[in-house]
Amino acid sequence: MAPLLTTRELKTFVVDEGHGVKGLSELDIKTLPELFIQPREKRLDMSKVVHHESIPVIDMSNSEDLDVIKMICDAAENWGFFQVVNHGVPLRVLDDVKDATKRFFSLPADEKKKYLFKNSPTKSVRLVSSFIPEVDKVLEWKDYLSCFYVSDDEAFAFWPSVCRDQLLEYMKESEPLIKRLLKVLITRLDISKLDETNKPFLMGSRRMNLNYYPKCPNPELTVGVGNHSDVSTLTILLQDETGGLYVRKLDTGNWVHVPPIKGSLTINIGDALQIMSNGRYKSIEHHVVANEHENRISVPIFVNPRPSDVIRPLPQVIERGEKALYKHVLYSDYVKHFYRKSHNGKDTIDFAKV
């Protein structure tokens, strides 16, 4: 079916009718449609993957330990990415979220399309294929359900029932880890504690995505997710056993694979924390490749400022004598800028530069 469709018909099938990239993959297509063939510069150059290096893996069982504190802060400065084990989020909760993600994407298209932006009864929940299909000239090989947390009541009213309870439990169980990480990271910014004066703009809102990357007939010609950095303060990523996430090594053109470690979570610094730390902590480009043999799922929690917050280099950082590298930006404006364009490396941060 798919090869006989025009590009417009194919986009309608994937984007507008709720079939998604998953529905296209399940047609058992043998070649990748042109709509998904990315320009060469947008694909990951596998010759630039450094196989002998990996992002730090940090044992969080004693996060008060000075060595652990140093490892977390160093990783945030030098890599922008690290994995954590013994993090306190029960493995059962992680497994339940992965199962819930598979359950949602196994729903019939007629059921899933209720959550498309044009059909969803709330702006807080939306099902999307690619990244921003209205803007993307070439589509990414990915479907995702995005849920912005407003309140438990709102979630019970509008989030899909097949995954709602598991997402809420995961969000609540991850909160102590998020607080521990932020508490550690702000010590290097001369902030003594995480409290009501800083918690709202460090972790005042949260969004969760359920990402589904179906099997792809020509993975080398497309991307699961193109090069980008997150707009969050922190991102807490749960990935399955498939692999495929690559991180750019700081100040180089090389890339490092993030291998799945059973029970681990992957943490990355977002643009908001890079701005607030005045560039000390690094928000790093990352990329997901498509896979010919396996479906892949991942579930990020984006820990963000509130939309109404103005983000800027923190006063405690500037008081040390540093020159501000970033201007004051309304966080909702920053996020809107991110969602106005296709993935393109770290260019969003330019919006905030002085």
PDB file of C-alpha atoms in Angstrom, residues 12-259:
ATOM      1  CA  THR A  12      -2.206  12.050   5.781  1.00  0.00           C
ATOM      2  CA  PHE A  13      -2.058   8.332   6.624  1.00  0.00           C
ATOM      3  CA  VAL A  14       0.805   8.759   9.099  1.00  0.00           C
ATOM      4  CA  VAL A  15       0.108  12.162  10.650  1.00  0.00           C
ATOM      5  CA  ASP A  16      -3.587  12.941  10.331  1.00  0.00           C
ATOM      6  CA  GLU A  17      -5.314   9.580  10.642  1.00  0.00           C
ATOM      7  CA  GLY A  18      -3.585   8.297  13.785  1.00  0.00           C
ATOM      8  CA  HIS A  19      -1.730   5.413  12.104  1.00  0.00           C
ATOM      9  CA  GLY A  20       1.602   7.000  12.856  1.00  0.00           C
ATOM     10  CA  VAL A  21       4.992   5.793  11.704  1.00  0.00           C
ATOM     11  CA  LYS A  22       4.160   2.567  13.550  1.00  0.00           C
ATOM     12  CA  GLY A  23       1.191   1.969  11.240  1.00  0.00           C
ATOM     13  CA  LEU A  24       3.422   2.540   8.209  1.00  0.00           C
ATOM     14  CA  SER A  25       6.063   0.148   9.535  1.00  0.00           C
ATOM     15  CA  GLU A  26       3.416  -2.517  10.095  1.00  0.00           C
ATOM     16  CA  LEU A  27       2.503  -2.419   6.379  1.00  0.00           C
ATOM     17  CA  ASP A  28       5.769  -4.330   5.989  1.00  0.00           C
ATOM     18  CA  ILE A  29       7.218  -1.836   3.536  1.00  0.00           C
ATOM     19  CA  LYS A  30      10.516  -2.912   1.967  1.00  0.00           C
ATOM     20  CA  THR A  31      11.960   0.509   1.165  1.00  0.00           C
ATOM     21  CA  LEU A  32      11.824   3.797   3.015  1.00  0.00           C
ATOM     22  CA  PRO A  33       9.397   6.327   1.494  1.00  0.00           C
ATOM     23  CA  GLU A  34      10.985   9.549   0.257  1.00  0.00           C
ATOM     24  CA  LEU A  35       9.060  11.523   2.897  1.00  0.00           C
ATOM     25  CA  PHE A  36      11.447  10.051   5.517  1.00  0.00           C
ATOM     26  CA  ILE A  37      14.760  10.155   3.632  1.00  0.00           C
ATOM     27  CA  GLN A  38      16.862  12.708   5.486  1.00  0.00           C
ATOM     28  CA  PRO A  39      19.580  14.836   3.865  1.00  0.00           C
ATOM     29  CA  ARG A  40      22.981  13.277   4.479  1.00  0.00           C
ATOM     30  CA  GLU A  41      24.018  16.062   6.870  1.00  0.00           C
ATOM     31  CA  LYS A  42      21.030  15.280   9.118  1.00  0.00           C
ATOM     32  CA  ARG A  43      21.922  11.587   9.500  1.00  0.00           C
ATOM     33  CA  LEU A  44      24.419  10.303  12.036  1.00  0.00           C
ATOM     34  CA  ASP A  45      27.849   9.785  10.487  1.00  0.00           C
ATOM     35  CA  MET A  46      28.759   6.423  12.014  1.00  0.00           C
ATOM     36  CA  SER A  47      32.436   7.008  11.187  1.00  0.00           C
ATOM     37  CA  LYS A  48      32.378   9.701  13.906  1.00  0.00           C
ATOM     38  CA  VAL A  49      31.163   7.341  16.639  1.00  0.00           C
ATOM     39  CA  VAL A  50      33.846   6.826  19.291  1.00  0.00           C
ATOM     40  CA  HIS A  51      33.495   3.235  20.489  1.00  0.00           C
ATOM     41  CA  HIS A  52      36.026   3.260  23.317  1.00  0.00           C
ATOM     42  CA  GLU A  53      34.330   6.039  25.299  1.00  0.00           C
ATOM     43  CA  SER A  54      31.085   6.237  27.246  1.00  0.00           C
ATOM     44  CA  ILE A  55      29.209   8.771  29.342  1.00  0.00           C
ATOM     45  CA  PRO A  56      29.745   8.474  33.126  1.00  0.00           C
ATOM     46  CA  VAL A  57      27.749   5.882  35.084  1.00  0.00           C
ATOM     47  CA  ILE A  58      27.132   7.044  38.657  1.00  0.00           C
ATOM     48  CA  ASP A  59      25.972   4.968  41.622  1.00  0.00           C
ATOM     49  CA  MET A  60      23.428   7.087  43.495  1.00  0.00           C
ATOM     50  CA  SER A  61      23.106   4.810  46.530  1.00  0.00           C
ATOM     51  CA  ASN A  62      24.907   7.450  48.624  1.00  0.00           C
ATOM     52  CA  SER A  63      24.294  10.799  46.939  1.00  0.00           C
ATOM     53  CA  GLU A  64      25.575  12.670  50.018  1.00  0.00           C
ATOM     54  CA  ASP A  65      29.068  11.255  49.481  1.00  0.00           C
ATOM     55  CA  LEU A  66      31.484  13.996  48.386  1.00  0.00           C
ATOM     56  CA  ASP A  67      32.925  11.803  45.629  1.00  0.00           C
ATOM     57  CA  VAL A  68      29.426  11.191  44.220  1.00  0.00           C
ATOM     58  CA  ILE A  69      28.617  14.911  44.391  1.00  0.00           C
ATOM     59  CA  LYS A  70      31.817  15.679  42.475  1.00  0.00           C
ATOM     60  CA  MET A  71      31.077  12.998  39.866  1.00  0.00           C
ATOM     61  CA  ILE A  72      27.583  14.385  39.218  1.00  0.00           C
ATOM     62  CA  CYS A  73      28.760  17.990  38.883  1.00  0.00           C
ATOM     63  CA  ASP A  74      31.771  17.016  36.750  1.00  0.00           C
ATOM     64  CA  ALA A  75      29.538  14.944  34.458  1.00  0.00           C
ATOM     65  CA  ALA A  76      27.131  17.888  34.078  1.00  0.00           C
ATOM     66  CA  GLU A  77      30.049  20.185  33.151  1.00  0.00           C
ATOM     67  CA  ASN A  78      32.069  17.889  30.925  1.00  0.00           C
ATOM     68  CA  TRP A  79      29.490  15.619  29.325  1.00  0.00           C
ATOM     69  CA  GLY A  80      26.011  17.061  29.922  1.00  0.00           C
ATOM     70  CA  PHE A  81      24.868  13.424  30.104  1.00  0.00           C
ATOM     71  CA  PHE A  82      25.309  10.626  32.622  1.00  0.00           C
ATOM     72  CA  GLN A  83      23.593   7.422  33.681  1.00  0.00           C
ATOM     73  CA  VAL A  84      22.521   6.676  37.247  1.00  0.00           C
ATOM     74  CA  VAL A  85      22.080   3.318  38.962  1.00  0.00           C
ATOM     75  CA  ASN A  86      20.748   2.595  42.458  1.00  0.00           C
ATOM     76  CA  HIS A  87      18.680   5.743  41.978  1.00  0.00           C
ATOM     77  CA  GLY A  88      15.744   4.799  44.189  1.00  0.00           C
ATOM     78  CA  VAL A  89      13.039   4.491  41.519  1.00  0.00           C
ATOM     79  CA  PRO A  90      11.721   0.911  41.848  1.00  0.00           C
ATOM     80  CA  LEU A  91      12.474  -1.349  38.887  1.00  0.00           C
ATOM     81  CA  ARG A  92       8.841  -2.488  38.918  1.00  0.00           C
ATOM     82  CA  VAL A  93       7.763   1.101  38.232  1.00  0.00           C
ATOM     83  CA  LEU A  94      10.183   1.359  35.293  1.00  0.00           C
ATOM     84  CA  ASP A  95       8.943  -1.932  33.834  1.00  0.00           C
ATOM     85  CA  ASP A  96       5.317  -0.866  34.289  1.00  0.00           C
ATOM     86  CA  VAL A  97       5.945   2.368  32.352  1.00  0.00           C
ATOM     87  CA  LYS A  98       7.574   0.490  29.481  1.00  0.00           C
ATOM     88  CA  ASP A  99       4.639  -1.934  29.370  1.00  0.00           C
ATOM     89  CA  ALA A 100       2.180   0.980  29.470  1.00  0.00           C
ATOM     90  CA  THR A 101       3.976   2.643  26.539  1.00  0.00           C
ATOM     91  CA  LYS A 102       3.666  -0.533  24.468  1.00  0.00           C
ATOM     92  CA  ARG A 103       0.000  -0.775  25.474  1.00  0.00           C
ATOM     93  CA  PHE A 104      -0.779   2.728  24.292  1.00  0.00           C
ATOM     94  CA  PHE A 105       0.913   2.303  20.921  1.00  0.00           C
ATOM     95  CA  SER A 106      -0.836  -1.064  20.449  1.00  0.00           C
ATOM     96  CA  LEU A 107      -4.222   0.689  20.481  1.00  0.00           C
ATOM     97  CA  PRO A 108      -6.123   0.839  17.169  1.00  0.00           C
ATOM     98  CA  ALA A 109      -5.542   3.996  15.124  1.00  0.00           C
ATOM     99  CA  ASP A 110      -9.155   5.097  15.708  1.00  0.00           C
ATOM    100  CA  GLU A 111      -8.484   5.069  19.452  1.00  0.00           C
ATOM    101  CA  LYS A 112      -5.092   6.763  19.271  1.00  0.00           C
ATOM    102  CA  LYS A 113      -6.239   9.531  16.967  1.00  0.00           C
ATOM    103  CA  LYS A 114      -8.427  10.904  19.779  1.00  0.00           C
ATOM    104  CA  TYR A 115      -5.152  12.303  21.145  1.00  0.00           C
ATOM    105  CA  LEU A 116      -4.000  14.034  17.964  1.00  0.00           C
ATOM    106  CA  PHE A 117      -3.651  17.764  18.570  1.00  0.00           C
ATOM    107  CA  LYS A 118      -6.676  18.572  16.407  1.00  0.00           C
ATOM    108  CA  ASN A 119      -8.861  16.103  18.381  1.00  0.00           C
ATOM    109  CA  SER A 120      -7.461  16.227  21.912  1.00  0.00           C
ATOM    110  CA  PRO A 121      -9.812  17.844  24.446  1.00  0.00           C
ATOM    111  CA  THR A 122      -6.807  19.431  26.185  1.00  0.00           C
ATOM    112  CA  LYS A 123      -3.612  21.167  25.057  1.00  0.00           C
ATOM    113  CA  SER A 124      -1.781  19.118  27.709  1.00  0.00           C
ATOM    114  CA  VAL A 125      -1.992  15.826  25.775  1.00  0.00           C
ATOM    115  CA  ARG A 126      -1.027  15.322  22.157  1.00  0.00           C
ATOM    116  CA  LEU A 127      -0.041  12.456  19.889  1.00  0.00           C
ATOM    117  CA  VAL A 128       2.527  13.370  17.235  1.00  0.00           C
ATOM    118  CA  SER A 129       4.500  11.663  14.479  1.00  0.00           C
ATOM    119  CA  SER A 130       7.984  12.950  13.590  1.00  0.00           C
ATOM    120  CA  PHE A 131       8.798  16.083  15.649  1.00  0.00           C
ATOM    121  CA  ILE A 132       6.645  18.902  14.266  1.00  0.00           C
ATOM    122  CA  PRO A 133       5.054  17.425  11.132  1.00  0.00           C
ATOM    123  CA  GLU A 134       3.557  20.787  10.148  1.00  0.00           C
ATOM    124  CA  VAL A 135       7.099  22.186   9.904  1.00  0.00           C
ATOM    125  CA  ASP A 136       9.319  19.174   9.185  1.00  0.00           C
ATOM    126  CA  LYS A 137      10.028  18.993   5.446  1.00  0.00           C
ATOM    127  CA  VAL A 138      11.313  15.443   5.971  1.00  0.00           C
ATOM    128  CA  LEU A 139       9.722  13.369   8.723  1.00  0.00           C
ATOM    129  CA  GLU A 140      11.592  11.628  11.544  1.00  0.00           C
ATOM    130  CA  TRP A 141      10.931   7.920  12.129  1.00  0.00           C
ATOM    131  CA  LYS A 142       9.111   8.246  15.449  1.00  0.00           C
ATOM    132  CA  ASP A 143       5.706   8.585  17.121  1.00  0.00           C
ATOM    133  CA  TYR A 144       5.245  10.120  20.546  1.00  0.00           C
ATOM    134  CA  LEU A 145       2.522  10.877  23.061  1.00  0.00           C
ATOM    135  CA  SER A 146       3.277  14.016  25.082  1.00  0.00           C
ATOM    136  CA  CYS A 147       1.607  14.627  28.458  1.00  0.00           C
ATOM    137  CA  PHE A 148       2.112  17.927  30.292  1.00  0.00           C
ATOM    138  CA  TYR A 149       1.358  17.544  33.993  1.00  0.00           C
ATOM    139  CA  VAL A 150      -1.149  20.073  35.317  1.00  0.00           C
ATOM    140  CA  SER A 151      -2.685  18.129  38.230  1.00  0.00           C
ATOM    141  CA  ASP A 152      -3.754  14.614  39.119  1.00  0.00           C
ATOM    142  CA  ASP A 153      -7.365  15.568  38.426  1.00  0.00           C
ATOM    143  CA  GLU A 154      -6.504  16.855  34.956  1.00  0.00           C
ATOM    144  CA  ALA A 155      -4.453  13.718  34.242  1.00  0.00           C
ATOM    145  CA  PHE A 156      -7.312  11.450  35.354  1.00  0.00           C
ATOM    146  CA  ALA A 157      -9.681  13.383  33.108  1.00  0.00           C
ATOM    147  CA  PHE A 158      -7.557  13.530  29.942  1.00  0.00           C
ATOM    148  CA  TRP A 159      -4.530  11.197  29.914  1.00  0.00           C
ATOM    149  CA  PRO A 160      -5.089   7.824  28.179  1.00  0.00           C
ATOM    150  CA  SER A 161      -6.365   5.318  30.736  1.00  0.00           C
ATOM    151  CA  VAL A 162      -4.115   2.538  29.371  1.00  0.00           C
ATOM    152  CA  CYS A 163      -0.994   4.362  30.583  1.00  0.00           C
ATOM    153  CA  ARG A 164      -2.136   7.154  32.939  1.00  0.00           C
ATOM    154  CA  ASP A 165      -1.672   5.402  36.281  1.00  0.00           C
ATOM    155  CA  GLN A 166       1.784   4.099  35.379  1.00  0.00           C
ATOM    156  CA  LEU A 167       2.946   7.536  34.173  1.00  0.00           C
ATOM    157  CA  LEU A 168       1.725   9.259  37.325  1.00  0.00           C
ATOM    158  CA  GLU A 169       3.398   6.653  39.529  1.00  0.00           C
ATOM    159  CA  TYR A 170       6.671   6.995  37.603  1.00  0.00           C
ATOM    160  CA  MET A 171       6.527  10.772  37.904  1.00  0.00           C
ATOM    161  CA  LYS A 172       5.943  10.625  41.668  1.00  0.00           C
ATOM    162  CA  GLU A 173       8.560   7.935  42.276  1.00  0.00           C
ATOM    163  CA  SER A 174      11.177   9.906  40.322  1.00  0.00           C
ATOM    164  CA  GLU A 175      10.653  13.140  42.264  1.00  0.00           C
ATOM    165  CA  PRO A 176      13.090  12.290  45.112  1.00  0.00           C
ATOM    166  CA  LEU A 177      15.780  11.522  42.507  1.00  0.00           C
ATOM    167  CA  ILE A 178      15.116  14.810  40.698  1.00  0.00           C
ATOM    168  CA  LYS A 179      15.408  16.734  43.965  1.00  0.00           C
ATOM    169  CA  ARG A 180      18.635  14.932  44.921  1.00  0.00           C
ATOM    170  CA  LEU A 181      20.201  15.711  41.541  1.00  0.00           C
ATOM    171  CA  LEU A 182      19.221  19.371  41.628  1.00  0.00           C
ATOM    172  CA  LYS A 183      20.323  19.716  45.242  1.00  0.00           C
ATOM    173  CA  VAL A 184      23.759  18.425  44.219  1.00  0.00           C
ATOM    174  CA  LEU A 185      24.049  20.449  41.017  1.00  0.00           C
ATOM    175  CA  ILE A 186      23.191  23.818  42.574  1.00  0.00           C
ATOM    176  CA  THR A 187      25.937  23.464  45.204  1.00  0.00           C
ATOM    177  CA  ARG A 188      28.486  24.215  42.462  1.00  0.00           C
ATOM    178  CA  LEU A 189      26.473  27.344  41.629  1.00  0.00           C
ATOM    179  CA  ASP A 190      26.902  28.667  45.191  1.00  0.00           C
ATOM    180  CA  ILE A 191      23.303  27.834  46.150  1.00  0.00           C
ATOM    181  CA  SER A 192      23.231  26.079  49.498  1.00  0.00           C
ATOM    182  CA  LYS A 193      19.854  24.338  49.323  1.00  0.00           C
ATOM    183  CA  LEU A 194      16.872  23.466  47.176  1.00  0.00           C
ATOM    184  CA  ASP A 195      13.931  25.344  48.683  1.00  0.00           C
ATOM    185  CA  GLU A 196      10.788  27.300  47.852  1.00  0.00           C
ATOM    186  CA  THR A 197      12.841  30.239  46.554  1.00  0.00           C
ATOM    187  CA  ASN A 198      14.381  28.205  43.719  1.00  0.00           C
ATOM    188  CA  LYS A 199      12.361  24.980  43.325  1.00  0.00           C
ATOM    189  CA  PRO A 200       9.592  26.615  41.236  1.00  0.00           C
ATOM    190  CA  PHE A 201      11.895  27.775  38.439  1.00  0.00           C
ATOM    191  CA  LEU A 202      14.169  24.714  38.596  1.00  0.00           C
ATOM    192  CA  MET A 203      11.421  22.062  38.627  1.00  0.00           C
ATOM    193  CA  GLY A 204       8.127  23.953  38.483  1.00  0.00           C
ATOM    194  CA  SER A 205       6.618  21.958  35.606  1.00  0.00           C
ATOM    195  CA  ARG A 206       6.973  18.514  34.088  1.00  0.00           C
ATOM    196  CA  ARG A 207       6.214  16.926  30.757  1.00  0.00           C
ATOM    197  CA  MET A 208       6.436  13.217  29.946  1.00  0.00           C
ATOM    198  CA  ASN A 209       6.761  11.756  26.471  1.00  0.00           C
ATOM    199  CA  LEU A 210       6.125   8.172  25.431  1.00  0.00           C
ATOM    200  CA  ASN A 211       8.409   7.638  22.423  1.00  0.00           C
ATOM    201  CA  TYR A 212       7.924   4.810  19.940  1.00  0.00           C
ATOM    202  CA  TYR A 213      10.496   4.090  17.222  1.00  0.00           C
ATOM    203  CA  PRO A 214       9.199   1.319  14.944  1.00  0.00           C
ATOM    204  CA  LYS A 215      11.344  -1.014  12.886  1.00  0.00           C
ATOM    205  CA  CYS A 216      12.602   0.755   9.776  1.00  0.00           C
ATOM    206  CA  PRO A 217      13.437  -0.780   6.356  1.00  0.00           C
ATOM    207  CA  ASN A 218      16.378   1.572   5.615  1.00  0.00           C
ATOM    208  CA  PRO A 219      17.514   2.976   8.970  1.00  0.00           C
ATOM    209  CA  GLU A 220      20.700   4.441   7.519  1.00  0.00           C
ATOM    210  CA  LEU A 221      18.629   6.861   5.395  1.00  0.00           C
ATOM    211  CA  THR A 222      16.588   8.447   8.167  1.00  0.00           C
ATOM    212  CA  VAL A 223      16.678   9.428  11.859  1.00  0.00           C
ATOM    213  CA  GLY A 224      14.668   8.444  14.900  1.00  0.00           C
ATOM    214  CA  VAL A 225      15.314  11.902  16.329  1.00  0.00           C
ATOM    215  CA  GLY A 226      17.552  14.484  14.688  1.00  0.00           C
ATOM    216  CA  ASN A 227      20.363  16.330  16.471  1.00  0.00           C
ATOM    217  CA  HIS A 228      18.976  18.558  19.221  1.00  0.00           C
ATOM    218  CA  SER A 229      19.357  19.563  22.839  1.00  0.00           C
ATOM    219  CA  ASP A 230      16.448  19.599  25.295  1.00  0.00           C
ATOM    220  CA  VAL A 231      14.865  22.817  26.537  1.00  0.00           C
ATOM    221  CA  SER A 232      14.432  21.412  30.064  1.00  0.00           C
ATOM    222  CA  THR A 233      16.279  21.971  33.318  1.00  0.00           C
ATOM    223  CA  LEU A 234      16.937  18.236  33.497  1.00  0.00           C
ATOM    224  CA  THR A 235      15.685  15.270  31.491  1.00  0.00           C
ATOM    225  CA  ILE A 236      15.260  11.873  33.158  1.00  0.00           C
ATOM    226  CA  LEU A 237      15.227   9.229  30.420  1.00  0.00           C
ATOM    227  CA  LEU A 238      14.075   5.642  30.696  1.00  0.00           C
ATOM    228  CA  GLN A 239      15.094   3.622  27.638  1.00  0.00           C
ATOM    229  CA  ASP A 240      14.479  -0.017  26.782  1.00  0.00           C
ATOM    230  CA  GLU A 241      17.162  -2.572  25.900  1.00  0.00           C
ATOM    231  CA  THR A 242      17.348  -1.730  22.181  1.00  0.00           C
ATOM    232  CA  GLY A 243      19.910   1.092  22.191  1.00  0.00           C
ATOM    233  CA  GLY A 244      20.295   3.785  19.565  1.00  0.00           C
ATOM    234  CA  LEU A 245      20.791   6.987  21.601  1.00  0.00           C
ATOM    235  CA  TYR A 246      23.975   8.892  20.701  1.00  0.00           C
ATOM    236  CA  VAL A 247      25.460  11.912  22.467  1.00  0.00           C
ATOM    237  CA  ARG A 248      27.836  14.454  20.963  1.00  0.00           C
ATOM    238  CA  LYS A 249      31.133  14.596  22.796  1.00  0.00           C
ATOM    239  CA  LEU A 250      31.644  18.121  24.115  1.00  0.00           C
ATOM    240  CA  ASP A 251      33.464  20.482  21.724  1.00  0.00           C
ATOM    241  CA  THR A 252      34.066  17.765  19.116  1.00  0.00           C
ATOM    242  CA  GLY A 253      32.308  16.334  16.089  1.00  0.00           C
ATOM    243  CA  ASN A 254      32.410  12.855  17.616  1.00  0.00           C
ATOM    244  CA  TRP A 255      29.509  10.862  19.021  1.00  0.00           C
ATOM    245  CA  VAL A 256      29.216   8.341  21.868  1.00  0.00           C
ATOM    246  CA  HIS A 257      26.576   5.623  22.166  1.00  0.00           C
ATOM    247  CA  VAL A 258      24.560   5.418  25.412  1.00  0.00           C
ATOM    248  CA  PRO A 259      24.219   1.675  25.957  1.00  0.00           C
TER     249      PRO A 259
END
